[in-house]
């Protein structure tokens, strides 16, 4: 059986078309017409049953893929790897098994079985391939500097003026040492409690006020 006839006949034609669609998607993403960043990330901590009911936050398909061990990567990546192994298994079975079956009904039934078997076999193979790739798609959500505005802090320097001052502020269970300033006179000294009221992006300093003055 020649390659064109193999890929264009049942059952190989089905995964071939789907794989071609995915290849077009990746081509469009490479030239910038499709943003890969818009792909749905599969969260490993998402419960599959919960995802099926909360369709507005995690699509049902994503929940199923997480349950199958294909989480931790964008949906487009998981679907591409899964479809590749499905295509590969179907083509091999078509070439070396189905082509030798006598009669069209038997070949159709065998084709359906080959598709189902290849899809089932593709799941553990794709999960094994994707597992070491999960670290490439981890998102680290760092807290923005401006998000500290409004929090309490404690002065750690002897005084604070318009050019000098440091303070500690608690964020996510950790203590962060920041540069602060304030108009003088202000009464701020070591161990004084203050409130962060603004952040200057140019100087990377926080304006603070004594806690009693900010109330």
Short mmCIF file of C-alpha atoms in Angstrom, two decimals:
data_model
loop_
_atom_site.label_atom_id
_atom_site.label_comp_id
_atom_site.label_asym_id
_atom_site.label_seq_id
_atom_site.Cartn_x
_atom_site.Cartn_y
_atom_site.Cartn_z
CA UNK A 1 0.00 0.00 0.00
CA UNK A 2 1.52 3.35 -1.05
CA UNK A 3 1.80 6.18 1.45
CA UNK A 4 -0.90 8.41 -0.07
CA UNK A 5 -3.45 5.61 -0.20
CA UNK A 6 -2.54 4.64 3.36
CA UNK A 7 -3.03 8.14 4.78
CA UNK A 8 -6.16 8.95 2.77
CA UNK A 9 -8.15 5.78 3.48
CA UNK A 10 -10.05 4.65 6.55
CA UNK A 11 -9.05 4.52 9.39
CA UNK A 12 -5.73 6.39 8.92
CA UNK A 13 -7.47 9.32 7.23
CA UNK A 14 -9.23 10.39 10.46
CA UNK A 15 -6.16 10.99 12.68
CA UNK A 16 -4.27 12.27 9.62
CA UNK A 17 -6.79 15.08 9.09
CA UNK A 18 -6.86 15.94 12.80
CA UNK A 19 -3.08 15.98 12.97
CA UNK A 20 -2.96 18.21 9.88
CA UNK A 21 -5.32 20.67 11.61
CA UNK A 22 -2.99 20.78 14.62
CA UNK A 23 0.01 21.31 12.36
CA UNK A 24 -1.75 24.27 10.73
CA UNK A 25 -2.45 25.66 14.21
CA UNK A 26 1.24 25.45 15.14
CA UNK A 27 2.23 27.04 11.83
CA UNK A 28 -0.12 29.96 12.49
CA UNK A 29 1.25 30.33 16.01
CA UNK A 30 4.81 30.43 14.66
CA UNK A 31 4.02 33.30 12.30
CA UNK A 32 2.09 35.14 15.00
CA UNK A 33 -1.49 34.75 13.79
CA UNK A 34 -2.40 32.57 16.78
CA UNK A 35 -1.21 33.25 20.30
CA UNK A 36 -0.07 30.07 22.01
CA UNK A 37 -0.35 31.89 25.33
CA UNK A 38 -4.11 31.80 24.95
CA UNK A 39 -4.08 28.01 25.21
CA UNK A 40 -5.73 26.54 28.27
CA UNK A 41 -3.30 25.47 30.95
CA UNK A 42 -4.10 22.20 32.65
CA UNK A 43 -3.69 22.58 36.38
CA UNK A 44 -2.40 19.42 38.06
CA UNK A 45 -4.28 20.32 41.24
CA UNK A 46 -7.67 20.57 39.53
CA UNK A 47 -10.08 17.81 40.44
CA UNK A 48 -11.51 16.27 37.27
CA UNK A 49 -14.99 15.91 38.69
CA UNK A 50 -15.01 19.52 39.85
CA UNK A 51 -13.77 20.69 36.47
CA UNK A 52 -16.61 18.93 34.70
CA UNK A 53 -19.15 20.91 36.75
CA UNK A 54 -17.26 24.23 36.67
CA UNK A 55 -17.09 24.62 32.92
CA UNK A 56 -16.63 28.37 33.15
CA UNK A 57 -13.21 28.00 34.84
CA UNK A 58 -11.77 24.77 33.44
CA UNK A 59 -13.26 23.20 30.32
CA UNK A 60 -14.53 19.65 30.65
CA UNK A 61 -11.96 18.44 28.11
CA UNK A 62 -9.15 19.88 30.21
CA UNK A 63 -10.54 18.10 33.26
CA UNK A 64 -10.55 14.77 31.42
CA UNK A 65 -6.97 15.26 30.24
CA UNK A 66 -5.85 16.05 33.78
CA UNK A 67 -7.52 12.86 34.99
CA UNK A 68 -5.64 10.92 32.31
CA UNK A 69 -2.28 12.26 33.49
CA UNK A 70 -1.84 14.81 30.69
CA UNK A 71 -1.95 17.90 32.93
CA UNK A 72 0.68 20.53 33.58
CA UNK A 73 1.05 21.66 29.95
CA UNK A 74 -1.04 23.84 27.59
CA UNK A 75 -4.02 22.06 26.07
CA UNK A 76 -2.61 22.54 22.55
CA UNK A 77 0.61 20.71 23.48
CA UNK A 78 -1.21 17.82 25.17
CA UNK A 79 -3.62 17.45 22.24
CA UNK A 80 -0.79 17.49 19.69
CA UNK A 81 1.25 14.78 21.43
CA UNK A 82 -1.85 12.68 22.05
CA UNK A 83 -2.95 12.94 18.43
CA UNK A 84 0.52 12.11 17.13
CA UNK A 85 0.63 8.80 19.00
CA UNK A 86 -2.95 8.03 17.93
CA UNK A 87 -2.00 8.72 14.32
CA UNK A 88 1.17 6.64 14.54
CA UNK A 89 -0.58 3.64 16.06
CA UNK A 90 -3.43 3.77 13.56
CA UNK A 91 -1.11 4.01 10.56
CA UNK A 92 1.02 1.07 11.71
CA UNK A 93 -2.02 -1.12 12.39
CA UNK A 94 -3.52 -0.10 9.06
CA UNK A 95 -0.36 -0.94 7.15
CA UNK A 96 0.58 -4.23 8.80
CA UNK A 97 -2.75 -5.65 10.03
CA UNK A 98 -5.85 -4.13 8.43
CA UNK A 99 -4.48 -4.24 4.90
CA UNK A 100 -4.44 -8.03 5.09
CA UNK A 101 -8.01 -8.48 6.30
CA UNK A 102 -10.40 -9.91 3.67
CA UNK A 103 -13.63 -8.09 2.89
CA UNK A 104 -14.74 -4.50 3.41
CA UNK A 105 -16.97 -5.17 6.49
CA UNK A 106 -14.10 -6.83 8.32
CA UNK A 107 -11.72 -4.01 7.44
CA UNK A 108 -14.21 -1.37 8.61
CA UNK A 109 -14.73 -3.15 11.92
CA UNK A 110 -11.00 -3.61 12.28
CA UNK A 111 -10.47 0.06 11.46
CA UNK A 112 -12.78 1.17 14.26
CA UNK A 113 -11.01 -1.18 16.65
CA UNK A 114 -7.62 0.13 15.50
CA UNK A 115 -8.68 3.73 16.14
CA UNK A 116 -9.94 2.94 19.64
CA UNK A 117 -6.88 0.85 20.50
CA UNK A 118 -4.46 3.49 19.19
CA UNK A 119 -6.22 6.27 21.10
CA UNK A 120 -6.15 4.24 24.32
CA UNK A 121 -2.48 3.36 23.84
CA UNK A 122 -1.62 6.99 23.07
CA UNK A 123 -2.71 8.16 26.53
CA UNK A 124 0.06 6.53 28.62
CA UNK A 125 2.64 7.21 25.90
CA UNK A 126 1.72 10.91 25.75
CA UNK A 127 1.69 11.17 29.54
CA UNK A 128 5.22 9.74 29.68
CA UNK A 129 6.48 12.18 27.04
CA UNK A 130 4.78 15.22 28.61
CA UNK A 131 5.84 14.52 32.19
CA UNK A 132 9.38 15.96 31.88
CA UNK A 133 8.00 18.97 29.96
CA UNK A 134 5.75 20.19 32.78
CA UNK A 135 8.50 22.26 34.35
CA UNK A 136 8.74 24.37 31.18
CA UNK A 137 5.17 25.62 31.63
CA UNK A 138 5.18 26.45 35.36
CA UNK A 139 3.90 29.96 35.98
CA UNK A 140 5.48 31.87 38.85
CA UNK A 141 3.11 34.55 40.05
CA UNK A 142 5.29 37.22 41.60
CA UNK A 143 3.65 39.93 43.65
CA UNK A 144 3.79 43.36 42.02
CA UNK A 145 5.53 46.17 43.90
CA UNK A 146 2.43 48.36 43.80
CA UNK A 147 0.39 45.62 45.45
CA UNK A 148 2.09 46.42 48.77
CA UNK A 149 0.34 49.80 48.91
CA UNK A 150 -2.12 49.86 51.80
CA UNK A 151 -0.25 47.31 53.92
CA UNK A 152 1.22 47.94 57.36
CA UNK A 153 4.98 47.98 57.80
CA UNK A 154 7.56 48.45 60.55
CA UNK A 155 10.39 50.95 60.27
CA UNK A 156 13.84 49.38 60.78
CA UNK A 157 16.05 52.49 60.43
CA UNK A 158 16.70 55.20 63.06
CA UNK A 159 14.70 57.73 61.07
CA UNK A 160 12.85 58.23 57.78
CA UNK A 161 13.02 61.31 55.59
CA UNK A 162 12.51 62.10 51.91
CA UNK A 163 15.78 60.40 50.90
CA UNK A 164 16.36 57.68 53.43
CA UNK A 165 14.45 54.94 55.21
CA UNK A 166 13.81 51.22 55.24
CA UNK A 167 10.95 49.12 56.54
CA UNK A 168 9.79 45.53 56.73
CA UNK A 169 6.41 44.41 55.43
CA UNK A 170 4.86 40.96 55.68
CA UNK A 171 3.70 39.32 52.44
CA UNK A 172 2.71 35.67 51.93
CA UNK A 173 4.19 34.70 55.28
CA UNK A 174 7.59 36.26 54.52
CA UNK A 175 9.11 39.54 55.62
CA UNK A 176 10.19 41.90 52.82
CA UNK A 177 12.66 44.73 53.40
CA UNK A 178 11.73 47.78 51.31
CA UNK A 179 12.99 51.33 50.73
CA UNK A 180 10.66 53.96 52.15
CA UNK A 181 10.43 57.73 52.44
CA UNK A 182 8.18 60.25 54.11
CA UNK A 183 7.78 63.99 54.50
CA UNK A 184 9.43 65.49 57.59
CA UNK A 185 8.74 65.93 60.38
CA UNK A 186 7.01 62.57 60.67
CA UNK A 187 7.86 60.95 64.00
CA UNK A 188 8.94 57.72 62.34
CA UNK A 189 11.80 55.84 64.02
CA UNK A 190 12.97 52.27 64.49
CA UNK A 191 10.07 49.93 65.43
CA UNK A 192 7.48 52.56 64.50
CA UNK A 193 4.41 51.24 62.71
CA UNK A 194 3.55 52.85 59.39
CA UNK A 195 1.23 52.41 56.45
CA UNK A 196 2.39 52.26 52.84
CA UNK A 197 0.43 54.89 50.91
CA UNK A 198 2.13 55.00 47.49
CA UNK A 199 4.83 53.50 45.30
CA UNK A 200 7.16 55.47 43.04
CA UNK A 201 8.18 53.35 40.04
CA UNK A 202 11.01 55.73 39.09
CA UNK A 203 12.82 55.65 42.43
CA UNK A 204 11.44 52.28 43.52
CA UNK A 205 10.57 53.70 46.89
CA UNK A 206 7.40 53.49 48.95
CA UNK A 207 5.86 56.51 50.60
CA UNK A 208 4.81 55.77 54.16
CA UNK A 209 2.94 57.57 56.88
CA UNK A 210 2.79 56.95 60.57
CA UNK A 211 -0.07 54.61 61.31
CA UNK A 212 -1.85 57.17 63.49
CA UNK A 213 -1.51 59.85 60.79
CA UNK A 214 -2.99 57.63 58.10
CA UNK A 215 -6.20 56.81 59.93
#
